[in-house]
CSV table of C-alpha atoms and ligand atoms in Angstrom, one decimal:
chain,number,residue,atom,x,y,z
E,1,UNK,CA,-17.4,25.1,-13.0
E,2,UNK,CA,-15.9,26.9,-10.2
E,3,UNK,CA,-16.5,30.6,-9.9
E,4,UNK,CA,-13.3,32.4,-9.4
E,5,UNK,CA,-12.6,35.6,-7.5
E,6,UNK,CA,-9.5,36.3,-9.7
E,7,UNK,CA,-9.8,39.4,-11.8
E,8,UNK,CA,-9.2,39.2,-15.5
E,9,UNK,CA,-5.5,39.6,-15.9
E,10,UNK,CA,-4.0,42.5,-17.7
E,11,UNK,CA,-0.4,43.2,-17.9
E,12,UNK,CA,0.9,46.7,-17.1
E,13,UNK,CA,1.7,47.7,-20.6
E,14,UNK,CA,3.8,50.8,-19.5
E,15,UNK,CA,6.4,48.4,-18.2
E,16,UNK,CA,6.6,46.3,-21.3
E,17,UNK,CA,8.6,48.7,-23.5
E,18,UNK,CA,10.5,47.3,-26.4
E,19,UNK,CA,8.6,44.1,-26.9
E,20,UNK,CA,7.4,42.7,-30.2
E,21,UNK,CA,3.8,41.5,-30.5
E,22,UNK,CA,3.6,38.6,-32.9
E,23,UNK,CA,1.2,36.2,-34.3
E,24,UNK,CA,1.5,32.7,-32.8
E,25,UNK,CA,-0.4,29.5,-33.7
E,26,UNK,CA,-1.0,27.1,-30.9
E,27,UNK,CA,-1.9,23.5,-31.9
E,28,UNK,CA,-3.9,21.6,-29.3
E,29,UNK,CA,-6.3,23.2,-26.8
E,30,UNK,CA,-6.0,20.8,-23.9
E,31,UNK,CA,-4.6,22.0,-20.6
E,32,UNK,CA,-1.1,23.0,-21.8
E,33,UNK,CA,-2.2,24.5,-25.1
E,34,UNK,CA,-5.0,26.6,-23.8
E,35,UNK,CA,-3.3,27.9,-20.8
E,36,UNK,CA,-0.2,28.7,-22.8
E,37,UNK,CA,-2.3,30.4,-25.5
E,38,UNK,CA,-4.1,32.6,-22.9
E,39,UNK,CA,-0.7,33.5,-21.4
E,40,UNK,CA,0.6,34.6,-24.9
E,41,UNK,CA,-2.6,36.6,-25.5
E,42,UNK,CA,-2.1,38.3,-22.1
E,43,UNK,CA,1.4,39.2,-23.3
E,44,UNK,CA,-0.3,41.1,-26.2
E,45,UNK,CA,0.3,38.6,-28.9
E,46,UNK,CA,-2.3,37.5,-31.5
E,47,UNK,CA,-3.0,33.8,-30.9
E,48,UNK,CA,-4.6,31.4,-33.3
E,49,UNK,CA,-5.6,28.1,-31.5
E,50,UNK,CA,-6.1,25.1,-33.7
E,51,UNK,CA,-7.8,21.9,-32.6
E,52,UNK,CA,-9.4,19.0,-34.6
E,53,UNK,CA,-12.3,19.0,-32.2
E,54,UNK,CA,-14.8,21.3,-33.9
E,55,UNK,CA,-17.2,21.4,-31.0
E,56,UNK,CA,-14.5,22.4,-28.6
E,57,UNK,CA,-13.5,25.3,-31.0
E,58,UNK,CA,-17.1,26.4,-31.2
E,59,UNK,CA,-17.5,26.5,-27.4
E,60,UNK,CA,-14.2,28.3,-27.0
E,61,UNK,CA,-15.2,30.9,-29.6
E,62,UNK,CA,-18.2,31.5,-27.2
E,63,UNK,CA,-15.8,31.8,-24.3
E,64,UNK,CA,-16.7,28.4,-22.8
E,65,UNK,CA,-13.6,26.5,-21.7
E,66,UNK,CA,-13.3,22.7,-22.1
E,67,UNK,CA,-11.4,22.3,-18.8
E,68,UNK,CA,-12.1,23.3,-15.2
E,69,UNK,CA,-9.4,25.7,-14.1
E,70,UNK,CA,-9.4,28.6,-11.7
E,71,UNK,CA,-10.0,31.9,-13.6
E,72,UNK,CA,-10.0,30.5,-17.1
E,73,UNK,CA,-13.4,31.8,-18.2
E,74,UNK,CA,-12.6,35.3,-17.1
E,75,UNK,CA,-9.2,35.1,-18.8
E,76,UNK,CA,-10.8,33.9,-22.1
E,77,UNK,CA,-13.2,36.8,-22.0
E,78,UNK,CA,-10.6,39.3,-21.2
E,79,UNK,CA,-8.4,38.2,-24.1
E,80,UNK,CA,-11.1,37.3,-26.6
E,81,UNK,CA,-10.0,40.1,-29.0
E,82,UNK,CA,-6.5,38.5,-29.4
E,83,UNK,CA,-7.6,34.8,-29.6
E,84,UNK,CA,-9.1,32.9,-32.6
E,85,UNK,CA,-10.2,29.3,-32.5
E,86,UNK,CA,-10.3,27.2,-35.6
E,87,UNK,CA,-10.0,23.6,-36.9
E,88,UNK,CA,-8.0,24.8,-39.9
E,89,UNK,CA,-4.2,25.2,-39.7
E,90,UNK,CA,-3.2,28.7,-40.8
E,91,UNK,CA,0.1,29.4,-42.5
E,92,UNK,CA,2.2,30.8,-39.8
E,93,UNK,CA,5.8,31.6,-38.9
E,94,UNK,CA,5.7,30.3,-35.3
E,95,UNK,CA,3.8,27.2,-34.2
E,96,UNK,CA,3.5,25.9,-30.6
E,97,UNK,CA,2.7,22.2,-30.4
E,98,UNK,CA,0.7,21.2,-27.4
E,99,UNK,CA,-1.1,18.0,-28.5
E,100,UNK,CA,-1.4,14.9,-26.3
E,101,UNK,CA,1.4,12.4,-25.8
E,102,UNK,CA,-0.6,9.5,-24.2
E,103,UNK,CA,0.9,6.4,-22.6
E,104,UNK,CA,1.1,3.3,-24.7
E,105,UNK,CA,0.4,-0.2,-23.3
E,106,UNK,CA,4.1,-0.7,-22.6
E,107,UNK,CA,4.4,2.6,-20.8
E,108,UNK,CA,6.2,4.4,-23.6
E,109,UNK,CA,5.0,7.7,-25.0
E,110,UNK,CA,2.7,7.8,-28.0
E,111,UNK,CA,4.1,10.5,-30.4
E,112,UNK,CA,1.6,9.9,-33.2
E,113,UNK,CA,-0.2,13.3,-32.7
E,114,UNK,CA,3.0,15.3,-32.4
E,115,UNK,CA,4.5,13.7,-35.5
E,116,UNK,CA,1.3,14.3,-37.5
E,117,UNK,CA,1.2,18.0,-36.5
E,118,UNK,CA,4.8,18.5,-37.4
E,119,UNK,CA,4.3,16.9,-40.8
E,120,UNK,CA,1.3,19.2,-41.4
E,121,UNK,CA,3.3,22.3,-40.3
E,122,UNK,CA,6.1,21.5,-42.7
E,123,UNK,CA,3.6,21.2,-45.6
E,124,UNK,CA,2.3,24.7,-44.8
E,125,UNK,CA,5.6,26.4,-44.1
E,126,UNK,CA,8.7,24.3,-44.6
E,127,UNK,CA,10.8,26.9,-42.8
E,128,UNK,CA,8.5,27.6,-39.8
E,129,UNK,CA,9.6,27.8,-36.2
E,130,UNK,CA,8.2,24.9,-34.3
E,131,UNK,CA,8.1,24.9,-30.5
E,132,UNK,CA,7.2,21.7,-28.7
E,133,UNK,CA,5.2,22.2,-25.5
E,134,UNK,CA,4.0,18.7,-25.4
E,135,UNK,CA,5.9,16.4,-23.0
E,136,UNK,CA,8.1,14.3,-25.2
E,137,UNK,CA,10.8,11.8,-24.4
E,138,UNK,CA,14.4,13.0,-24.5
E,139,UNK,CA,15.7,12.8,-28.0
E,140,UNK,CA,12.4,13.5,-29.8
E,141,UNK,CA,13.1,17.1,-30.8
E,142,UNK,CA,16.5,16.3,-32.2
E,143,UNK,CA,15.0,13.4,-34.2
E,144,UNK,CA,12.3,15.6,-35.6
E,145,UNK,CA,15.0,18.2,-36.5
E,146,UNK,CA,16.8,15.5,-38.5
E,147,UNK,CA,13.7,14.5,-40.3
E,148,UNK,CA,12.8,18.1,-41.1
E,149,UNK,CA,16.1,20.0,-41.5
E,150,UNK,CA,14.4,23.1,-42.8
E,151,UNK,CA,12.1,23.6,-39.8
E,152,UNK,CA,13.6,25.4,-36.7
E,153,UNK,CA,12.8,23.5,-33.6
E,154,UNK,CA,12.7,24.3,-29.9
E,155,UNK,CA,11.4,22.4,-26.9
E,156,UNK,CA,9.9,24.5,-24.1
E,157,UNK,CA,8.6,22.2,-21.3
E,158,UNK,CA,5.6,23.3,-19.1
E,159,UNK,CA,5.5,22.9,-15.4
E,160,UNK,CA,1.9,23.9,-14.8
E,161,UNK,CA,-0.1,22.5,-11.9
E,162,UNK,CA,-3.8,21.8,-12.4
E,163,UNK,CA,-5.9,24.2,-10.4
E,164,UNK,CA,-3.3,27.0,-10.4
E,165,UNK,CA,-2.2,26.6,-14.1
E,166,UNK,CA,-3.0,30.2,-15.1
E,167,UNK,CA,-1.2,31.7,-12.1
E,168,UNK,CA,1.8,29.3,-12.7
E,169,UNK,CA,1.9,30.4,-16.3
E,170,UNK,CA,2.0,34.1,-15.4
E,171,UNK,CA,4.7,33.7,-12.7
E,172,UNK,CA,6.7,30.6,-13.7
E,173,UNK,CA,9.6,29.5,-11.5
E,174,UNK,CA,11.8,29.2,-14.6
E,175,UNK,CA,11.6,29.2,-18.4
E,176,UNK,CA,13.5,26.3,-19.9
E,177,UNK,CA,14.3,26.8,-23.6
E,178,UNK,CA,15.8,23.9,-25.4
E,179,UNK,CA,17.0,24.8,-28.9
E,180,UNK,CA,20.2,24.9,-31.0
E,181,UNK,CA,18.9,28.0,-32.7
E,182,UNK,CA,20.0,31.1,-30.9
E,183,UNK,CA,17.8,33.5,-32.8
E,184,UNK,CA,14.7,31.3,-31.9
E,185,UNK,CA,15.8,31.2,-28.3
E,186,UNK,CA,15.9,35.0,-28.1
E,187,UNK,CA,12.6,35.2,-29.8
E,188,UNK,CA,11.0,32.9,-27.3
E,189,UNK,CA,12.4,34.8,-24.4
E,190,UNK,CA,10.6,37.9,-25.8
E,191,UNK,CA,7.5,35.9,-26.6
E,192,UNK,CA,7.0,34.5,-23.1
E,193,UNK,CA,8.0,37.7,-21.5
E,194,UNK,CA,9.0,36.6,-18.0
E,195,UNK,CA,11.3,37.8,-15.2
E,196,UNK,CA,11.9,34.2,-14.2
E,197,UNK,CA,15.4,32.7,-14.7
E,198,UNK,CA,15.9,31.4,-18.2
E,199,UNK,CA,17.6,28.0,-18.6
E,200,UNK,CA,18.8,27.9,-22.2
E,201,UNK,CA,19.9,24.4,-23.2
E,202,UNK,CA,19.8,21.9,-26.0
E,203,UNK,CA,16.4,20.2,-26.8
E,204,UNK,CA,17.3,16.8,-25.2
E,205,UNK,CA,18.3,18.5,-22.0
E,206,UNK,CA,15.1,20.5,-21.9
E,207,UNK,CA,13.1,17.3,-22.5
E,208,UNK,CA,14.9,15.5,-19.7
E,209,UNK,CA,14.5,18.5,-17.4
E,210,UNK,CA,10.7,18.1,-17.6
E,211,UNK,CA,10.8,14.4,-16.8
E,212,UNK,CA,13.4,14.9,-14.0
E,213,UNK,CA,11.2,17.6,-12.4
E,214,UNK,CA,8.1,15.4,-12.2
E,215,UNK,CA,10.0,12.3,-11.2
E,216,UNK,CA,11.8,14.1,-8.4
E,217,UNK,CA,8.5,15.4,-7.0
E,218,UNK,CA,7.0,11.9,-7.2
E,219,UNK,CA,10.1,10.6,-5.4
E,220,UNK,CA,9.6,13.1,-2.6
E,221,UNK,CA,6.0,12.0,-2.2
E,222,UNK,CA,6.9,8.3,-2.1
E,223,UNK,CA,9.8,9.0,0.2
E,224,UNK,CA,7.6,10.6,2.8
E,225,UNK,CA,4.9,7.9,2.3
E,226,UNK,CA,7.5,5.3,3.2
E,227,UNK,CA,8.5,7.3,6.3
E,228,UNK,CA,4.8,7.5,7.2
E,229,UNK,CA,4.5,3.7,7.2
E,230,UNK,CA,7.6,3.5,9.4
E,231,UNK,CA,6.1,6.3,11.6
E,232,UNK,CA,3.0,4.2,12.1
E,233,UNK,CA,5.2,1.2,13.0
E,234,UNK,CA,7.4,2.9,15.5
E,235,UNK,CA,4.8,5.4,16.9
E,236,UNK,CA,5.9,8.7,15.4
E,237,UNK,CA,4.1,11.6,13.6
E,238,UNK,CA,5.1,11.9,9.9
E,239,UNK,CA,3.8,15.4,9.6
E,240,UNK,CA,6.2,16.6,12.3
E,241,UNK,CA,9.0,14.6,10.7
E,242,UNK,CA,8.2,16.4,7.4
E,243,UNK,CA,8.2,19.7,9.2
E,244,UNK,CA,11.5,18.9,10.9
E,245,UNK,CA,13.3,17.9,7.7
E,246,UNK,CA,11.6,20.5,5.5
E,247,UNK,CA,13.1,23.3,7.4
E,248,UNK,CA,16.5,22.3,6.1
E,249,UNK,CA,16.9,24.4,2.9
E,250,UNK,CA,18.6,21.5,1.2
E,251,UNK,CA,15.4,19.5,1.5
E,252,UNK,CA,12.6,22.1,1.5
E,253,UNK,CA,9.0,21.7,2.8
E,254,UNK,CA,7.1,21.1,-0.5
E,255,UNK,CA,5.8,17.8,-1.6
E,256,UNK,CA,6.3,16.1,1.8
E,257,UNK,CA,2.6,15.6,2.5
E,258,UNK,CA,2.1,11.9,3.3
E,259,UNK,CA,-1.1,10.2,2.3
E,260,UNK,CA,-2.7,7.9,-0.2
E,261,UNK,CA,-0.1,8.7,-2.9
E,262,UNK,CA,-0.1,10.7,-6.1
E,263,UNK,CA,-2.2,10.5,-9.2
E,264,UNK,CA,-3.0,12.9,-12.1
E,265,UNK,CA,-2.2,13.2,-15.7
E,266,UNK,CA,1.5,13.8,-15.3
E,267,UNK,CA,3.4,11.9,-12.6
E,268,UNK,CA,2.3,8.3,-13.4
E,269,UNK,CA,2.5,8.8,-17.2
E,270,UNK,CA,5.8,10.6,-17.2
E,271,UNK,CA,7.4,8.1,-14.9
E,272,UNK,CA,6.2,5.2,-17.1
E,273,UNK,CA,7.6,6.9,-20.2
E,274,UNK,CA,10.9,7.7,-18.6
E,275,UNK,CA,11.5,4.3,-17.2
E,276,UNK,CA,10.4,2.7,-20.6
E,277,UNK,CA,12.9,5.0,-22.3
E,278,UNK,CA,15.7,4.3,-19.8
E,279,UNK,CA,15.2,0.5,-20.4
E,280,UNK,CA,16.0,1.0,-24.1
E,281,UNK,CA,19.3,2.6,-23.0
E,282,UNK,CA,19.9,-0.1,-20.4
E,283,UNK,CA,20.1,2.6,-17.8
E,284,UNK,CA,17.8,1.4,-14.9
E,285,UNK,CA,16.2,4.1,-12.8
E,286,UNK,CA,16.0,2.3,-9.5
E,287,UNK,CA,14.9,5.4,-7.4
E,288,UNK,CA,12.2,6.5,-9.8
E,289,UNK,CA,10.9,2.9,-10.3
E,290,UNK,CA,10.9,2.6,-6.6
E,291,UNK,CA,8.8,5.7,-6.2
E,292,UNK,CA,6.2,4.2,-8.6
E,293,UNK,CA,6.2,0.9,-6.7
E,294,UNK,CA,5.8,2.7,-3.3
E,295,UNK,CA,2.9,4.7,-4.8
E,296,UNK,CA,1.1,1.5,-5.8
E,297,UNK,CA,1.8,-0.1,-2.4
E,298,UNK,CA,0.5,3.0,-0.6
E,299,UNK,CA,-3.0,2.2,-1.8
E,300,UNK,CA,-2.7,-1.3,-0.3
E,301,UNK,CA,-1.6,0.3,2.9
E,302,UNK,CA,-4.7,2.5,2.9
E,303,UNK,CA,-6.7,-0.7,2.2
E,304,UNK,CA,-5.2,-2.4,5.2
E,305,UNK,CA,-6.2,0.5,7.4
E,306,UNK,CA,-9.8,0.3,6.1
E,307,UNK,CA,-10.0,-3.4,7.0
E,308,UNK,CA,-12.9,-4.0,4.5
E,309,UNK,CA,-15.3,-6.8,5.1
E,310,UNK,CA,-17.5,-8.2,2.3
E,311,UNK,CA,-20.9,-6.6,2.2
E,312,UNK,CA,-19.8,-3.5,4.1
E,313,UNK,CA,-20.6,0.0,2.9
E,314,UNK,CA,-17.6,2.3,2.5
E,315,UNK,CA,-17.7,6.0,1.6
E,316,UNK,CA,-14.9,7.5,-0.5
E,317,UNK,CA,-14.7,11.2,0.2
E,318,UNK,CA,-13.0,13.0,-2.7
E,319,UNK,CA,-12.6,11.3,-6.0
E,320,UNK,CA,-10.6,13.8,-8.1
E,321,UNK,CA,-6.8,13.3,-8.0
E,322,UNK,CA,-6.4,16.5,-6.0
E,323,UNK,CA,-8.6,19.3,-4.8
E,324,UNK,CA,-9.5,22.2,-7.0
E,325,UNK,CA,-10.0,20.0,-10.1
E,326,UNK,CA,-12.6,17.6,-11.6
E,327,UNK,CA,-9.8,15.6,-13.1
E,328,UNK,CA,-9.9,11.9,-12.5
E,329,UNK,CA,-7.0,10.8,-14.5
E,330,UNK,CA,-5.1,8.1,-12.5
E,331,UNK,CA,-7.0,9.3,-9.4
E,332,UNK,CA,-5.9,7.3,-6.3
E,333,UNK,CA,-9.6,7.2,-5.2
E,334,UNK,CA,-10.6,5.3,-8.4
E,335,UNK,CA,-7.7,2.9,-8.0
E,336,UNK,CA,-8.7,2.2,-4.4
E,337,UNK,CA,-12.4,1.8,-5.5
E,338,UNK,CA,-11.3,-1.0,-7.9
E,339,UNK,CA,-9.6,-2.8,-5.0
E,340,UNK,CA,-12.5,-2.4,-2.7
E,341,UNK,CA,-15.0,-3.5,-5.3
E,342,UNK,CA,-13.0,-6.7,-5.9
E,343,UNK,CA,-13.5,-7.4,-2.2
E,344,UNK,CA,-17.2,-7.2,-2.4
E,345,UNK,CA,-17.6,-3.9,-0.7
E,346,UNK,CA,-20.4,-1.5,-1.6
E,347,UNK,CA,-18.8,1.9,-2.3
E,348,UNK,CA,-20.5,5.2,-2.1
E,349,UNK,CA,-18.6,8.2,-3.4
E,350,UNK,CA,-18.7,12.0,-3.1
E,351,UNK,CA,-16.8,14.7,-4.8
E,352,UNK,CA,-17.7,18.4,-5.2
E,353,UNK,CA,-16.5,18.5,-8.8
E,354,UNK,CA,-15.6,15.2,-10.3
E,355,UNK,CA,-18.1,12.8,-11.9
E,356,UNK,CA,-17.6,9.0,-11.9
E,357,UNK,CA,-19.5,5.8,-12.6
E,358,UNK,CA,-19.4,4.9,-8.9
E,359,UNK,CA,-22.5,5.1,-6.7
E,360,UNK,CA,-21.8,8.8,-6.3
E,361,UNK,CA,-24.0,10.8,-4.0
E,362,UNK,CA,-24.8,14.5,-4.5
E,363,UNK,CA,-23.9,15.4,-0.9
E,364,UNK,CA,-21.3,14.3,1.5
E,365,UNK,CA,-23.9,13.4,4.1
E,366,UNK,CA,-25.7,11.0,1.7
E,367,UNK,CA,-22.3,9.4,0.9
E,368,UNK,CA,-21.5,8.6,4.6
E,369,UNK,CA,-25.1,7.6,5.5
E,370,UNK,CA,-25.1,4.1,7.0
E,371,UNK,CA,-21.5,3.6,6.0
E,372,UNK,CA,-19.2,1.3,8.0
E,373,UNK,CA,-16.2,3.5,7.2
E,374,UNK,CA,-15.4,6.7,5.4
E,375,UNK,CA,-12.1,7.4,3.6
E,376,UNK,CA,-10.8,10.9,2.7
E,377,UNK,CA,-9.1,10.5,-0.6
E,378,UNK,CA,-9.0,14.2,-1.7
E,379,UNK,CA,-8.4,17.1,0.7
E,380,UNK,CA,-11.3,19.3,-0.4
E,381,UNK,CA,-12.2,21.9,2.3
E,382,UNK,CA,-15.5,20.1,2.8
E,383,UNK,CA,-13.7,16.9,3.9
E,384,UNK,CA,-11.3,18.9,6.1
E,385,UNK,CA,-14.2,20.5,7.9
E,386,UNK,CA,-16.4,17.4,8.3
E,387,UNK,CA,-17.8,17.7,11.8
E,388,UNK,CA,-17.4,14.6,14.0
E,389,UNK,CA,-21.0,15.0,15.0
E,390,UNK,CA,-22.1,14.3,11.4
E,391,UNK,CA,-20.0,11.2,11.3
E,392,UNK,CA,-21.5,10.0,14.6
E,393,UNK,CA,-25.0,10.7,13.6
E,394,UNK,CA,-25.0,9.5,10.0
E,395,UNK,CA,-22.6,6.5,9.8
E,396,UNK,CA,-23.3,3.0,11.0
E,397,UNK,CA,-20.0,3.1,12.8
E,398,UNK,CA,-18.2,6.5,13.0
E,399,UNK,CA,-14.8,5.4,11.4
E,400,UNK,CA,-12.7,7.8,9.4
E,401,UNK,CA,-9.6,6.8,7.5
E,402,UNK,CA,-7.8,10.0,6.5
E,403,UNK,CA,-5.9,9.3,3.3
E,404,UNK,CA,-4.7,12.9,3.1
E,405,UNK,CA,-4.0,13.6,6.8
E,406,UNK,CA,-6.2,16.7,6.5
E,407,UNK,CA,-9.1,16.3,9.0
E,408,UNK,CA,-9.3,19.5,11.0
E,409,UNK,CA,-10.6,17.7,14.1
E,410,UNK,CA,-7.8,15.1,14.2
E,411,UNK,CA,-5.9,16.7,17.1
E,412,UNK,CA,-8.8,17.3,19.4
E,413,UNK,CA,-11.3,15.0,21.1
E,414,UNK,CA,-13.8,13.8,18.5
E,415,UNK,CA,-15.4,10.5,19.5
E,416,UNK,CA,-14.6,9.0,16.1
E,417,UNK,CA,-12.5,6.0,15.3
E,418,UNK,CA,-9.9,7.9,13.3
E,419,UNK,CA,-6.7,6.9,11.6
E,420,UNK,CA,-4.4,9.0,9.4
E,421,UNK,CA,-1.3,7.9,7.5
E,422,UNK,CA,1.8,7.9,9.8
E,423,UNK,CA,0.1,10.0,12.4
E,424,UNK,CA,0.4,7.8,15.4
E,425,UNK,CA,-0.3,10.6,17.9
E,426,UNK,CA,-3.6,11.4,16.3
E,427,UNK,CA,-5.0,7.9,16.1
E,428,UNK,CA,-7.8,7.8,18.6
E,429,UNK,CA,-10.6,5.4,19.0
E,430,UNK,CA,-13.9,6.0,20.7
E,431,UNK,CA,-12.5,4.7,23.9
E,432,UNK,CA,-9.3,6.6,23.8
E,433,UNK,CA,-10.4,10.2,23.6
E,434,UNK,CA,-7.8,12.5,25.0
V,1,UDX,C1,2.2,18.1,-11.7
V,1,UDX,C2,3.4,19.0,-11.5
V,1,UDX,O1,3.4,19.6,-10.2
V,1,UDX,C3,3.5,20.0,-12.6
V,1,UDX,O2,4.7,20.8,-12.5
V,1,UDX,C4,3.5,19.3,-14.0
V,1,UDX,O3,3.5,20.2,-15.0
V,1,UDX,C5,2.2,18.4,-14.1
V,1,UDX,O4,2.2,17.5,-12.9
V,1,UDX,P1,-0.4,18.2,-11.1
V,1,UDX,O5,-0.5,16.9,-11.7
V,1,UDX,O6,-1.4,19.3,-11.5
V,1,UDX,O7,1.1,18.9,-11.5
V,1,UDX,O8,-0.5,18.0,-9.5
V,1,UDX,P2,0.4,18.3,-8.2
V,1,UDX,O9,-0.1,19.4,-7.5
V,1,UDX,O10,1.8,18.3,-8.6
V,1,UDX,O11,0.0,16.9,-7.4
V,1,UDX,C6,0.2,15.6,-8.0
V,1,UDX,C7,-0.2,14.5,-7.1
V,1,UDX,O12,0.6,14.4,-5.9
V,1,UDX,C8,-1.6,14.7,-6.5
V,1,UDX,O13,-2.3,13.5,-6.5
V,1,UDX,C9,-1.4,15.2,-5.0
V,1,UDX,O14,-2.4,14.8,-4.2
V,1,UDX,C10,-0.1,14.4,-4.7
V,1,UDX,N1,0.7,15.0,-3.7
V,1,UDX,C11,1.3,16.2,-3.9
V,1,UDX,C12,0.9,14.3,-2.5
V,1,UDX,O15,0.4,13.2,-2.3
V,1,UDX,N2,1.7,14.9,-1.5
V,1,UDX,C13,2.3,16.1,-1.7
V,1,UDX,O16,3.0,16.5,-0.8
V,1,UDX,C14,2.1,16.8,-2.9
């Protein structure tokens, strides 16, 4: 668990005149449910969290979070008086549904948990307000509304990033409220208490907004990764290209970091669900499907740069799908490990937070010891600051493939055989030190 320097959050109550404090039931205490529940408690509401996992509820009652997230322990403690954790559904007027919607084998979204929760809510209070926070395919909320005409539905997508989820929740870039019920929309605006722009739309538009946001970010990453491959081919520096195009306000600088591609719990799953849905409407999503293909191919590209030989020892530095988390869901490092293992390479791994079944070493030095190549797969500070001297001293051959273009020593003499992604100008070998 990371210790955080963030102080327990407390809203300036003097500035919150005229608000209603209400009781809300949040179903599901995963990432979305728990962070949303904490945010609501911070806004002064009484929050009842329900989850079928009894052990998790016991731990949460003691203030122990089930996920690694910056500042979450402190936030749980600071809001303990307004948060209850239980396995029993209370009768409530307002339910937020934040249960998982995993990927099925065909890529589509499994709505079993959402449907079971809504059925249970309607048994307890047939006229309750039901707010879906879970990511569900466009059309889901309207369909549920037809099945349960007495319930009042809204769909409010989340845009939280792991690692900064609490901060994102406190200062969202926008609040999208998808409902046909104007009273509920007004109530939700008060409930979430934000100064961010509110986008009030119908539920299907809200659902599609969530998928479109994640797909667009994935497209940006795959776009720059393709430009990176071309930069390697023609002898250009993709980081400078990204800088040069990102200064155009129509493009923007975010999500243009080339590297080993994206992973995580959202992008791959949401793209699979959206493309599966689009197929049922015979509306192909060429750009988004292309982003997914490029993302897969990017790992083959990293593999090419590694040039693995059977029997070699290769160190994967960083295993989590991004820094600041121990989350391994769809982590590019694990997908690369599979490819390397199939080639008969011995992999050693190191990550400051994530735990895997690989031959994972407790320190970075042990992971690179006697290795033929090291590959940075997650841009933790420890990888960025890895001194060339350590690579030279500990590795069999000091070779570093930088799958995140993050190594701090890349632009100075280092005596290491180094290669980034699309960074032609920073590709030096031992014999070509500037
Ligand atoms: C994402 C969305 O950002 C968030 O709004 C949504 O609610 C959930 O999905 P998250 O999965 O936490 O959040 O990670 P994010 O920070 O968006 O990064 C996703 C992946 O893209 C990571 O693997 C990261 O390494 C990669 N990435 C990101 C790049 O390769 N290049 C970039 O420029 C940015």
